[in-house]
Every structure is written in C-alpha cells, then in structure tokens.
Tab-separated table of C-alpha atoms (C1' of nucleotides) in Angstrom:
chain	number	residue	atom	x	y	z
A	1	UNK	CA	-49.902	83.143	179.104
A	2	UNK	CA	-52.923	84.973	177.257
A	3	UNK	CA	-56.119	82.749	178.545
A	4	UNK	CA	-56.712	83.793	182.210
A	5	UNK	CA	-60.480	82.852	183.168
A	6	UNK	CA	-61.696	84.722	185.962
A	7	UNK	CA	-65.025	83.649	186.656
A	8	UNK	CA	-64.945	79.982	184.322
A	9	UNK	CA	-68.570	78.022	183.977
A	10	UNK	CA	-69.521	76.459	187.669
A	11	UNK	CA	-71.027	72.749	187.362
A	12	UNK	CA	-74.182	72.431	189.145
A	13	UNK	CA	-72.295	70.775	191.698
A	14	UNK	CA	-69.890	72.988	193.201
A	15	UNK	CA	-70.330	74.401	196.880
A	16	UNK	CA	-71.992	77.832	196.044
A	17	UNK	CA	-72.437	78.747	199.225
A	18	UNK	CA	-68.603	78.800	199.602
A	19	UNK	CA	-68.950	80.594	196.251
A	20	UNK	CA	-70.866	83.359	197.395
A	21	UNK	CA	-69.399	83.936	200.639
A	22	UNK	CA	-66.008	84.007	198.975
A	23	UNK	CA	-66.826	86.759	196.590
A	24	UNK	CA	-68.657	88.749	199.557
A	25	UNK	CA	-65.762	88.369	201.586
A	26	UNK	CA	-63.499	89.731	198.586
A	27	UNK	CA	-66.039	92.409	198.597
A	28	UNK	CA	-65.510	93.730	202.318
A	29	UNK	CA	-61.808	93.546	202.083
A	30	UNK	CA	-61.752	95.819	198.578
A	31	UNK	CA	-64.161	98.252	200.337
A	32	UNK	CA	-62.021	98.677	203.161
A	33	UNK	CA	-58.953	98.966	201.353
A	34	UNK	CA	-60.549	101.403	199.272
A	35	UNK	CA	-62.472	103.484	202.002
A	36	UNK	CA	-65.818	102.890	200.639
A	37	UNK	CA	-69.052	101.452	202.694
A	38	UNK	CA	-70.812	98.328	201.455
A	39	UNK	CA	-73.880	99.439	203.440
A	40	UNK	CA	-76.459	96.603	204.126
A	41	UNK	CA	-78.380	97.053	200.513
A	42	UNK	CA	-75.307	97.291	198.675
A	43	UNK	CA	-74.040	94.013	200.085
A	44	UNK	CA	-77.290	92.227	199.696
A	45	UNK	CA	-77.688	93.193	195.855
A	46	UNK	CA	-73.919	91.901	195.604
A	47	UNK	CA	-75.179	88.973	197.156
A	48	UNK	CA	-78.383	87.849	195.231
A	49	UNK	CA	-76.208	89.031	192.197
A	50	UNK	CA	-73.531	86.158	193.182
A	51	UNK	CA	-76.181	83.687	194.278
A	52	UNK	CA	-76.852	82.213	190.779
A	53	UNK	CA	-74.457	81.924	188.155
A	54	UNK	CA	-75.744	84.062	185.392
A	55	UNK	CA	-76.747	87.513	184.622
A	56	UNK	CA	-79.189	89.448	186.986
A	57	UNK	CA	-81.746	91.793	185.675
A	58	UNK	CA	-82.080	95.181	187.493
A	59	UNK	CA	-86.258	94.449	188.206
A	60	UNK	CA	-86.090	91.305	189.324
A	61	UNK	CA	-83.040	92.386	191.949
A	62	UNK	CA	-85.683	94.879	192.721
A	63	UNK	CA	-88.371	92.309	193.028
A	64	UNK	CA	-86.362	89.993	195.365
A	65	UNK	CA	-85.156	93.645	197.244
A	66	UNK	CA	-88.430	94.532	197.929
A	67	UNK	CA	-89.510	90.557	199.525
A	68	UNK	CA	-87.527	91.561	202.281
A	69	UNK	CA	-87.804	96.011	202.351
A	70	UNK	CA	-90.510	97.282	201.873
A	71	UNK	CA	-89.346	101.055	200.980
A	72	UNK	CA	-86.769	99.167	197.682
A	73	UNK	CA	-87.482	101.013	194.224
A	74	UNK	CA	-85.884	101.684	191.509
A	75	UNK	CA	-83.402	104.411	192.629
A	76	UNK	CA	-82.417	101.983	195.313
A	77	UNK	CA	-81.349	99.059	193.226
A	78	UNK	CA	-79.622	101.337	190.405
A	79	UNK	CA	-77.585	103.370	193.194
A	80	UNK	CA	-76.402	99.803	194.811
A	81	UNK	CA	-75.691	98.727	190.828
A	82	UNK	CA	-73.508	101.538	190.254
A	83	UNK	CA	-71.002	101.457	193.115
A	84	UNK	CA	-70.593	97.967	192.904
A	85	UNK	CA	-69.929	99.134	188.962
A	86	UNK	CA	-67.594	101.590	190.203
A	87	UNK	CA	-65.890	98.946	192.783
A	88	UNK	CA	-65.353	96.515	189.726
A	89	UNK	CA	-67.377	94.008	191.867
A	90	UNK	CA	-69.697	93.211	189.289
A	91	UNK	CA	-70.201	94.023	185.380
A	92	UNK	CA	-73.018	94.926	183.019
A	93	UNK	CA	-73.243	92.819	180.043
A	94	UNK	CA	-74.743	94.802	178.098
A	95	UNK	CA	-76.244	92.658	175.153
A	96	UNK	CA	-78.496	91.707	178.323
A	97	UNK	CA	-78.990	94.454	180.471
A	98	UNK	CA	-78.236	92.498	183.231
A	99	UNK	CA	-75.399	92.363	185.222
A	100	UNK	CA	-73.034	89.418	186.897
A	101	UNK	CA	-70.433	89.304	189.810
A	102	UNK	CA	-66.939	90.497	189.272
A	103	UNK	CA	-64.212	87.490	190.241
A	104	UNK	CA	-61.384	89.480	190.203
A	105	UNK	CA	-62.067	92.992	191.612
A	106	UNK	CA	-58.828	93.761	192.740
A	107	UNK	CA	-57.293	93.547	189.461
A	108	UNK	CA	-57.780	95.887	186.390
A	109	UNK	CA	-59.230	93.785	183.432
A	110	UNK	CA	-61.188	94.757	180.866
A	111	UNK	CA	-64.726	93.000	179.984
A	112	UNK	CA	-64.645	89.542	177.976
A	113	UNK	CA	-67.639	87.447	178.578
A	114	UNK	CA	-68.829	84.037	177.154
A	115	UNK	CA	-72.710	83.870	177.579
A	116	UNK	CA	-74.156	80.543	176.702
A	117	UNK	CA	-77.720	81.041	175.377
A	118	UNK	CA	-79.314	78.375	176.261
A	119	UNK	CA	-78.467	78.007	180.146
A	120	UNK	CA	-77.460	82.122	180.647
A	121	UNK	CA	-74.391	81.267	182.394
A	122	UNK	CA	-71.658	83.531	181.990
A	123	UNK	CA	-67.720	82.949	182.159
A	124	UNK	CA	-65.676	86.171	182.280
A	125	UNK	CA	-62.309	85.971	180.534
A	126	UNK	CA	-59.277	88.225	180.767
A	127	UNK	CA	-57.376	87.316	178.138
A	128	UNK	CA	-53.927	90.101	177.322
A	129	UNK	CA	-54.228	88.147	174.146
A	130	UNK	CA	-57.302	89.766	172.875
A	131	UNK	CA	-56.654	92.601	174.319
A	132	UNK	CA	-53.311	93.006	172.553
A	133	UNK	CA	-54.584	92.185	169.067
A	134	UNK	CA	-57.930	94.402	169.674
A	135	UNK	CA	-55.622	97.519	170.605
A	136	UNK	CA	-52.654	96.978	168.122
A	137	UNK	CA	-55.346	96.606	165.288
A	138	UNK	CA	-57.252	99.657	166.863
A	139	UNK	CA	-53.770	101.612	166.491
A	140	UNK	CA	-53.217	101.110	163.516
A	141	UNK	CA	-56.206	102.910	162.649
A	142	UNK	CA	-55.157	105.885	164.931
A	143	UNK	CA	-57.748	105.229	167.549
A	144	UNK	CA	-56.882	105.424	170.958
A	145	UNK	CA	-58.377	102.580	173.488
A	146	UNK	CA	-59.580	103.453	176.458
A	147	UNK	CA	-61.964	100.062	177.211
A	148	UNK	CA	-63.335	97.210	175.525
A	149	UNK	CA	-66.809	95.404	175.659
A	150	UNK	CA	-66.424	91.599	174.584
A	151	UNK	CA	-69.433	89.879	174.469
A	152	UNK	CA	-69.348	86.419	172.829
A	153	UNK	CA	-72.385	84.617	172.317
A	154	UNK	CA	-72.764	80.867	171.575
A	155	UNK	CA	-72.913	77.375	174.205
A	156	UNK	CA	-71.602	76.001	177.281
A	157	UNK	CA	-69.474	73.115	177.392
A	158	UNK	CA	-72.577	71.666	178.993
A	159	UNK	CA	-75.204	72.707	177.127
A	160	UNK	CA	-72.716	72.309	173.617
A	161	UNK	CA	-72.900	68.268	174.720
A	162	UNK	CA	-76.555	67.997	175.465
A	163	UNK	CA	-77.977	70.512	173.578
A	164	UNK	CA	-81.475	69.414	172.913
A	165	UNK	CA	-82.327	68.284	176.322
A	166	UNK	CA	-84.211	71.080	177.569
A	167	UNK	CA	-84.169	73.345	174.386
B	1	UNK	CA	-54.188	90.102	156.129
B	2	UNK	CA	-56.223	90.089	159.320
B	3	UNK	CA	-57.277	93.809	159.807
B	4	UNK	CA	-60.414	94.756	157.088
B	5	UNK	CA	-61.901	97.907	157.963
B	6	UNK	CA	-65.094	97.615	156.375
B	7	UNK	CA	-66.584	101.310	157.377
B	8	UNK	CA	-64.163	103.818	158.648
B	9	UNK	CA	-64.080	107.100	160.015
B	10	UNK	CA	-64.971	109.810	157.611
B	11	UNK	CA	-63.735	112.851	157.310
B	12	UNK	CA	-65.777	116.183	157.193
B	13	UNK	CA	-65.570	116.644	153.581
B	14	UNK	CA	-66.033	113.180	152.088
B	15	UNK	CA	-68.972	113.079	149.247
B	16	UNK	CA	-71.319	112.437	151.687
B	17	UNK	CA	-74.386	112.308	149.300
B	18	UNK	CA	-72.675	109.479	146.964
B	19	UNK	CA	-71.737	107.488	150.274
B	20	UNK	CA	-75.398	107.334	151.342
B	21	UNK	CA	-76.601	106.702	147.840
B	22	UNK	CA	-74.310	103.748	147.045
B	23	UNK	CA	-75.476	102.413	150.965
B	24	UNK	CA	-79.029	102.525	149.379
B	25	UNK	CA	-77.775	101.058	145.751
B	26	UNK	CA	-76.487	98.212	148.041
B	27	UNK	CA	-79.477	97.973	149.655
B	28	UNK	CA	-81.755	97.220	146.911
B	29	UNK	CA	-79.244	94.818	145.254
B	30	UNK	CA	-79.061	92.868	148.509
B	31	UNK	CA	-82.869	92.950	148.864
B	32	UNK	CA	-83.648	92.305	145.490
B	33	UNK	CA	-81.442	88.940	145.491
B	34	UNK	CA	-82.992	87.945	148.740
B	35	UNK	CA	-86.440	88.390	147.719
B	36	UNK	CA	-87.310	90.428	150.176
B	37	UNK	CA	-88.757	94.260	150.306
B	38	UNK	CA	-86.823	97.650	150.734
B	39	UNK	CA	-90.439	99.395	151.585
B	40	UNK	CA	-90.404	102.787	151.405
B	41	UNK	CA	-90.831	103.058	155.595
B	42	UNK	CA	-87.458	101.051	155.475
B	43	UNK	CA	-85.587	102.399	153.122
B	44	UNK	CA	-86.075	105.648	154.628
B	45	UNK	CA	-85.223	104.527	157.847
B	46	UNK	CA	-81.948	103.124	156.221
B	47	UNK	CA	-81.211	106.369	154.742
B	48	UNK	CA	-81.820	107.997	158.035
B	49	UNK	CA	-78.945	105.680	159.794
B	50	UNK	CA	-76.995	106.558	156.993
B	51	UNK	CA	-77.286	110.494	156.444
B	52	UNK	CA	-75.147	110.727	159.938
B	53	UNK	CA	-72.145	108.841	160.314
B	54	UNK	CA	-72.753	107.961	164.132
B	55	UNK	CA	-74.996	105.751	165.742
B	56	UNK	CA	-78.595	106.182	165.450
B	57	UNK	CA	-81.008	106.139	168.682
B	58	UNK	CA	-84.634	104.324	167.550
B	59	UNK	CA	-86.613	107.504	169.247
B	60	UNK	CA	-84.462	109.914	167.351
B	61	UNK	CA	-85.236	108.170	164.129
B	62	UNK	CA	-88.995	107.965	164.952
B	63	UNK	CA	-89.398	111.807	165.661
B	64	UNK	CA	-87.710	112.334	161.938
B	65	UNK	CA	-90.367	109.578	160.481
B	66	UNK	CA	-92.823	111.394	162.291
B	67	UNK	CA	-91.809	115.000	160.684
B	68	UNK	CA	-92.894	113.230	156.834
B	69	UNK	CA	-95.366	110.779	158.082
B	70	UNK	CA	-97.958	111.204	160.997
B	71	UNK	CA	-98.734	107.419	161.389
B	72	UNK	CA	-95.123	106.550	162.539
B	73	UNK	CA	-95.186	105.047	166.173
B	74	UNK	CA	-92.575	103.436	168.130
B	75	UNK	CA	-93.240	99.979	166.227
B	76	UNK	CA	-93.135	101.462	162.998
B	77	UNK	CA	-89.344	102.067	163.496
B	78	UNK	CA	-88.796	99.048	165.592
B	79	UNK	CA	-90.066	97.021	162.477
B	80	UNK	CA	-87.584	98.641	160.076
B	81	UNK	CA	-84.308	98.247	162.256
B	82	UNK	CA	-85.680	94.584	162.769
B	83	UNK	CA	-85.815	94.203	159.052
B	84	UNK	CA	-82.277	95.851	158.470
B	85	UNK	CA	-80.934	94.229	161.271
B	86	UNK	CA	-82.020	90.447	160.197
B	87	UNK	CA	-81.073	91.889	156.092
B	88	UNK	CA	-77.396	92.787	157.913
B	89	UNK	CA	-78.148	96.206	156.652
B	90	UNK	CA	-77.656	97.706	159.870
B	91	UNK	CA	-75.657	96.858	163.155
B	92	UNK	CA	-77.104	97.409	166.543
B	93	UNK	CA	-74.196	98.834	169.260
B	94	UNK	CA	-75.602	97.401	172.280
B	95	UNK	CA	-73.299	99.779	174.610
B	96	UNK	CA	-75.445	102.865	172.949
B	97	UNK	CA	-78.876	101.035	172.361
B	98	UNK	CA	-77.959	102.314	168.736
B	99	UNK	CA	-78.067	101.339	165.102
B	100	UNK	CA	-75.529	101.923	162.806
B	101	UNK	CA	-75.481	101.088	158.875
B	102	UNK	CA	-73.292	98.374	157.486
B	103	UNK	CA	-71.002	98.633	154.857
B	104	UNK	CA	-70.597	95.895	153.939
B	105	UNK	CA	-73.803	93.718	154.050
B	106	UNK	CA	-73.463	91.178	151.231
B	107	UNK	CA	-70.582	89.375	152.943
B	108	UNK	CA	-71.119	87.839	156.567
B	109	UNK	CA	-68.531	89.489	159.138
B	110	UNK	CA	-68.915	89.330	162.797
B	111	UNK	CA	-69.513	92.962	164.550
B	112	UNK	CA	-66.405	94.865	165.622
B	113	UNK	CA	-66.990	98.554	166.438
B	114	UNK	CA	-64.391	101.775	167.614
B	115	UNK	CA	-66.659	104.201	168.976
B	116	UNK	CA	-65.312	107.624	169.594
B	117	UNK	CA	-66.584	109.068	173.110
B	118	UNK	CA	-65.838	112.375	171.847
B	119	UNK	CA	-67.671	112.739	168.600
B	120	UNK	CA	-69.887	109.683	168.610
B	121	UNK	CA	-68.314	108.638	165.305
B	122	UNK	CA	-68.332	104.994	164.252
B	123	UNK	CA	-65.630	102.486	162.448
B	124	UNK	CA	-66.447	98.938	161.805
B	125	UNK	CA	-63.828	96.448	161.907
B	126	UNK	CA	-64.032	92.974	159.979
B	127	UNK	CA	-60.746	91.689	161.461
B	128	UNK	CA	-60.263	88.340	160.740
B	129	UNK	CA	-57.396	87.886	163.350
B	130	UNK	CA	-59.404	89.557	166.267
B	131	UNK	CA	-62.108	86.755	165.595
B	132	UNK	CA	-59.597	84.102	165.501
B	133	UNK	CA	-58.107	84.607	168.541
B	134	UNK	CA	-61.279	85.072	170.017
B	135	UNK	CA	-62.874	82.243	168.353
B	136	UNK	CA	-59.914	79.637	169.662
B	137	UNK	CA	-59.642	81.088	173.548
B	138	UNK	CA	-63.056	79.985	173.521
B	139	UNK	CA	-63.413	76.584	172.281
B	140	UNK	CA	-60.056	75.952	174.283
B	141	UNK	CA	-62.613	76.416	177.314
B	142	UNK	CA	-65.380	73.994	175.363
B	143	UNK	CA	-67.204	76.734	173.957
B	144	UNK	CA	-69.153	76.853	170.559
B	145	UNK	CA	-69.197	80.649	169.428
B	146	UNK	CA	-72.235	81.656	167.773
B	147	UNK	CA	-71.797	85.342	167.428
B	148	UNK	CA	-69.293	88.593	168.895
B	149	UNK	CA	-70.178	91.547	170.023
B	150	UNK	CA	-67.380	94.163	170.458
B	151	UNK	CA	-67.099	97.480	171.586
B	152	UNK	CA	-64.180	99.514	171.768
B	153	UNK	CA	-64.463	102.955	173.202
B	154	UNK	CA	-62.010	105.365	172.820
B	155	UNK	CA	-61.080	108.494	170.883
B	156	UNK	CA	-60.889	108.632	167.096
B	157	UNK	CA	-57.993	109.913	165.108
B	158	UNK	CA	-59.209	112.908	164.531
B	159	UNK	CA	-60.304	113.437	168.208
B	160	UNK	CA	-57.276	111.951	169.472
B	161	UNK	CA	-55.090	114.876	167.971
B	162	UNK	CA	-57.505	117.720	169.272
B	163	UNK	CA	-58.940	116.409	172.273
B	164	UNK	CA	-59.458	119.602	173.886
B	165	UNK	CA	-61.082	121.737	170.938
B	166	UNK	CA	-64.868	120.898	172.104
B	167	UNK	CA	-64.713	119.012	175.028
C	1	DT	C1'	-110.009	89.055	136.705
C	2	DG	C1'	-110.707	87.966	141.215
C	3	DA	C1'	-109.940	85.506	145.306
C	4	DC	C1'	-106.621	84.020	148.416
C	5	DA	C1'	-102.313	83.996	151.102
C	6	DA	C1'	-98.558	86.358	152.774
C	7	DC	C1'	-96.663	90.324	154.045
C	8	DT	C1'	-96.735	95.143	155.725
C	9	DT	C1'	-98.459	98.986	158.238
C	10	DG	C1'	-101.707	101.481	161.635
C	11	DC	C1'	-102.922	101.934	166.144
C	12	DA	C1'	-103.478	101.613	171.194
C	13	DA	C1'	-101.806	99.964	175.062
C	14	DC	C1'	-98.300	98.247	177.831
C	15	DA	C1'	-93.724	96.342	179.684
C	16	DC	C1'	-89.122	97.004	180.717
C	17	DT	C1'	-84.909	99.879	181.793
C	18	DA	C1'	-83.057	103.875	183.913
C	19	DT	C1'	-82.723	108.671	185.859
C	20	DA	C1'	-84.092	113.286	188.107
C	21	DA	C1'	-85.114	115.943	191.958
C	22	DC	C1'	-85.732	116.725	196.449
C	23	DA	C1'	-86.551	115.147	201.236
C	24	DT	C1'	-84.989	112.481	205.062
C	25	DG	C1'	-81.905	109.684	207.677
C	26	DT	C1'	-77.208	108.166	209.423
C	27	DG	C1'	-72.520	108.167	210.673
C	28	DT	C1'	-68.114	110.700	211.580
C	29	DC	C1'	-65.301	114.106	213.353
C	30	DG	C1'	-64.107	118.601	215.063
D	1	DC	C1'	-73.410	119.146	220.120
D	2	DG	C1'	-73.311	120.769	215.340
D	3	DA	C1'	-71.764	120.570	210.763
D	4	DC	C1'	-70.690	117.951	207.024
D	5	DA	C1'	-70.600	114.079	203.818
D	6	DC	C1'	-72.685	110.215	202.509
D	7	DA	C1'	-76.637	107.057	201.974
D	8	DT	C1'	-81.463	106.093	201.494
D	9	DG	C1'	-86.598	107.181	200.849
D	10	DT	C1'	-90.050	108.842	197.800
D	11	DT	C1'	-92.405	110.434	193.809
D	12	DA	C1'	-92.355	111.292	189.292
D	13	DT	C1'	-90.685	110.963	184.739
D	14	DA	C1'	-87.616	109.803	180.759
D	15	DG	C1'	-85.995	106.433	177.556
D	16	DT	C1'	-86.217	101.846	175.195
D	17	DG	C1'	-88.800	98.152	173.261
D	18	DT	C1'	-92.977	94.780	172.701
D	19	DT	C1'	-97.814	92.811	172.218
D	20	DG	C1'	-101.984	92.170	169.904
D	21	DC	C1'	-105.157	92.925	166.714
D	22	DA	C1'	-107.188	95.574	162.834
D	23	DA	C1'	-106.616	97.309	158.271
D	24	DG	C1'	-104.211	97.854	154.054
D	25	DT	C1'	-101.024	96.219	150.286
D	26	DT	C1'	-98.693	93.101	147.168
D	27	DG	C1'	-97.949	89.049	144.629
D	28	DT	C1'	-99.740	84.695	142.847
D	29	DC	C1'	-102.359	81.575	140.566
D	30	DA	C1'	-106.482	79.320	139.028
DNA sequence: TGACAACTTGCAACACTATAACATGTGTCG
DNA sequence: CGACACATGTTATAGTGTTGCAAGTTGTCA
C-alpha cells in the first residue's frame, strides 16, 4: 500500500511499440466512454507525446506536426495539449514546460513525477502516502487542498549506476 | 516534529514594514558571510518580492525597476532573481513562473509551497516528514533525489472561511 | 597610486512559450 | 436540408526568458 508507480522508468529494451499502441488504445476507449472526439491531430500529438519516454516540448510537437501538415501552428498544438490535459491523458511538468503521457487516465491521481536529469526520463508516481502526509500537514495549517504538483528532481536507476558515461 | 512552517500566511494587519526590513537585515547578513554582493539593483528587487506577500511575476517587477531606473531591461531583473535564487533568497513557483522571498535562507530546506487560488497568497513549508516520505518512495524505486519541487493549490485559511466574499 | 582581474550593469536583439480573435470547415441530428 | 456544436485554419500578439558584447564598477595587490 502507498507506492503505486504508474508510468515506472522503461529500459531501452522494452517493446515500445506495444507501449505506444497500448496507451493510444487506452486513449480511444476513455474518449468514448467519456463522449469526447480524439480527432486525427489530437491522437497524433498523443502519439509522438508517448513515442519517447520523456517530456515533450510544445515547439518541437509543433515541429514534428508540421513534417507531416502543413497548416500546424501554434494554436493547433496547444488546443490538442489541452484536451488531452483535460482527458488526464497526459500531464505538464511544469519545472519543464513540457509535457508526458498519462498511464493511468482512467483513474483520479494527483501529479508525482521523478525526472532524472541527466537522461529526461520521467516516472509518474501515485503514491496515497504522500498525498496523505502533504494534505494532513496542509490541514493543519487550515488550508484546503484541492491538487498537488510533485516534481522531484535527481537520477535514474540507470543513469544513478553509470553516471559519468555520457555526462 | 516534522511540520516547520518557515513563511506563513499573513494576516492583513501584521507589521508589514518590520517583516520586509528584517527579510533585507537577513539578506545582508547572508550576503555578507558569503562574500558575495546585495547591489543596490538586487536588493531592490528583493524588497520588491518582499513588499507583497504573493508571488512575484519577473515583468511585473521590471515595470516597477523601470518606474526608478530607465536602464532596467528584461535581463536586468533576470540577473537579480538569478542571484537571489542561487543566494536561496528567493524561491521560484514554477506552476506561476513566479518568485517568492524566502524566509528562511540561512538554513537549506527543500521547496514546499500552499498557494491560495483565491488570493494568490503564499506559505512555505519546511516539513521534514513530507521530504522523508518522499525522499524513501523514491530510492525504493533506485532513485537519487537531488531536489523537490511542490505545489499545493488550494484555498488559504482565510479564503477557505469566506470563499464567496470576492470571488 | 595605478594597473589588473573579476564582477556587475547597459543595451540590443532574439528565442521560447502561450493565447486572442475571428474565419472556415466538419459532423450530427432534427 | 438547415441549424447547431464542435474542431481547425490563420494571423497576430502577449508573456517569459536568454545571448552576446560593450561599458562601468569594485576590490586587490604590487
């Protein structure tokens, strides 16, 4: 009870393509269920969102929108960013301005994020221990919670073993 | 033990002149021992963060510089919150883009914030148990914290018991 | 004192992040 | 079909932060 990883640190090895069809899949069904349309951009941006493991800057979405149509700008990759922010299929971290894939959208949970700084990969936690502590402590203060931003910075298992190989 | 709140909410009619003055007393001592410099540009901007007990935006800050001195530009600010920040002077709360002063710079604390949606007001928390608990669910999943960010939103007390006076 | 190094500020331009406002297209349902 | 809601296109602009180099200031030490 307490530790619950949602999204935990992928090894280089694992079958991403599984990965990403998983979470689009996940994607379709929560849309449906919730009457919502994940049109063709808003899937795509989910996608190249999911397709590496670490936080994706707005611009360079935009960059990678516009490869492949021609009329993408700003507007279009912000609009596609917020509903999937309002689905809870992805989150803004937002010590980074950037923004990773949800792996539990059907569930409420707040935002707890390990970001290792040397490789950017991101694990999302969603721990009721935290949680607990954070609100009883905010409490007893007399402040009422209504959501948390967690945003712990530090190293990777990987990168915390080798850490001088690349950096 | 555990909960430490280093700044807390104020209320209207604290002595709001001898709170910012002691924040700039502090200031110099912890500048002075460093051996570093509490320019005037800085300490001004420091007193700025201060004079308002809610976070700060950098643009905000640079149209007040510019109202006493016609040189200020957007790096002249962005110098002194660098300064302040690196001197733990100042906190930045990434959820705001927003710098808030410290009150307790001398001893290193990670950065725990309640932000009040309602009046913008600011308490930081030093809470030893919060970073504990954090601290251990991560290195249970092989990772080396470096440094927290968190951001609670929610409503203050005094907000809390008059939520519908100005909102 | 004066010359040097290190630090600080001035200044212009630019890069990155996000939103506003309004027009146009698309899909659904009576 | 026609009306409506929703989604996207398009242009412009607002907000946040950085780079690079020139000029000024401060402290140090021979």
């Amino acid at each position: 009870m307490g530790t619950n990883v949602v999204t935990p640190f992928k090894h280089a090895d694992h079958d991403h393509d599984h990965c990403v069809d998983d979470a689009l899949a996940r994607a379709e069904q929560q849309c449906t269920k919730n009457g919502v349309r994940l049109t063709a951009i808003r899937r795509r941006v989910l996608e190249l969102i999911w397709r590496r493991h670490e936080p994706m800057k707005a611009y360079d979405l935009l960059d990678m929108l516009r490869a492949e149509r021609r009329s993408a700008a700003p507007p279009t990759v912000y609009r596609a960013l917020d509903f999937l922010l309002e689905e809870g299929l992805i989150h803004r971290i937002e010590s980074l301005n950037a923004y990773v894939g949800c792996g539990d959208p059907h569930r409420p949970h707040v935002g707890q994020f390990l970001i290792c700084q040397h490789c950017n990969a991101v694990a999302e936690l969603n721990d009721s221990d935290v949680y607990q502590v954070l609100t009883s402590k905010a409490e007893e203060l007399g402040f009422q919670v209504n959501s948390q931003t967690i945003e712990i910075n530090g190293l990777c298992p990987a990168c915390r073993d080798a850490p001088r190989i690349n950096g």
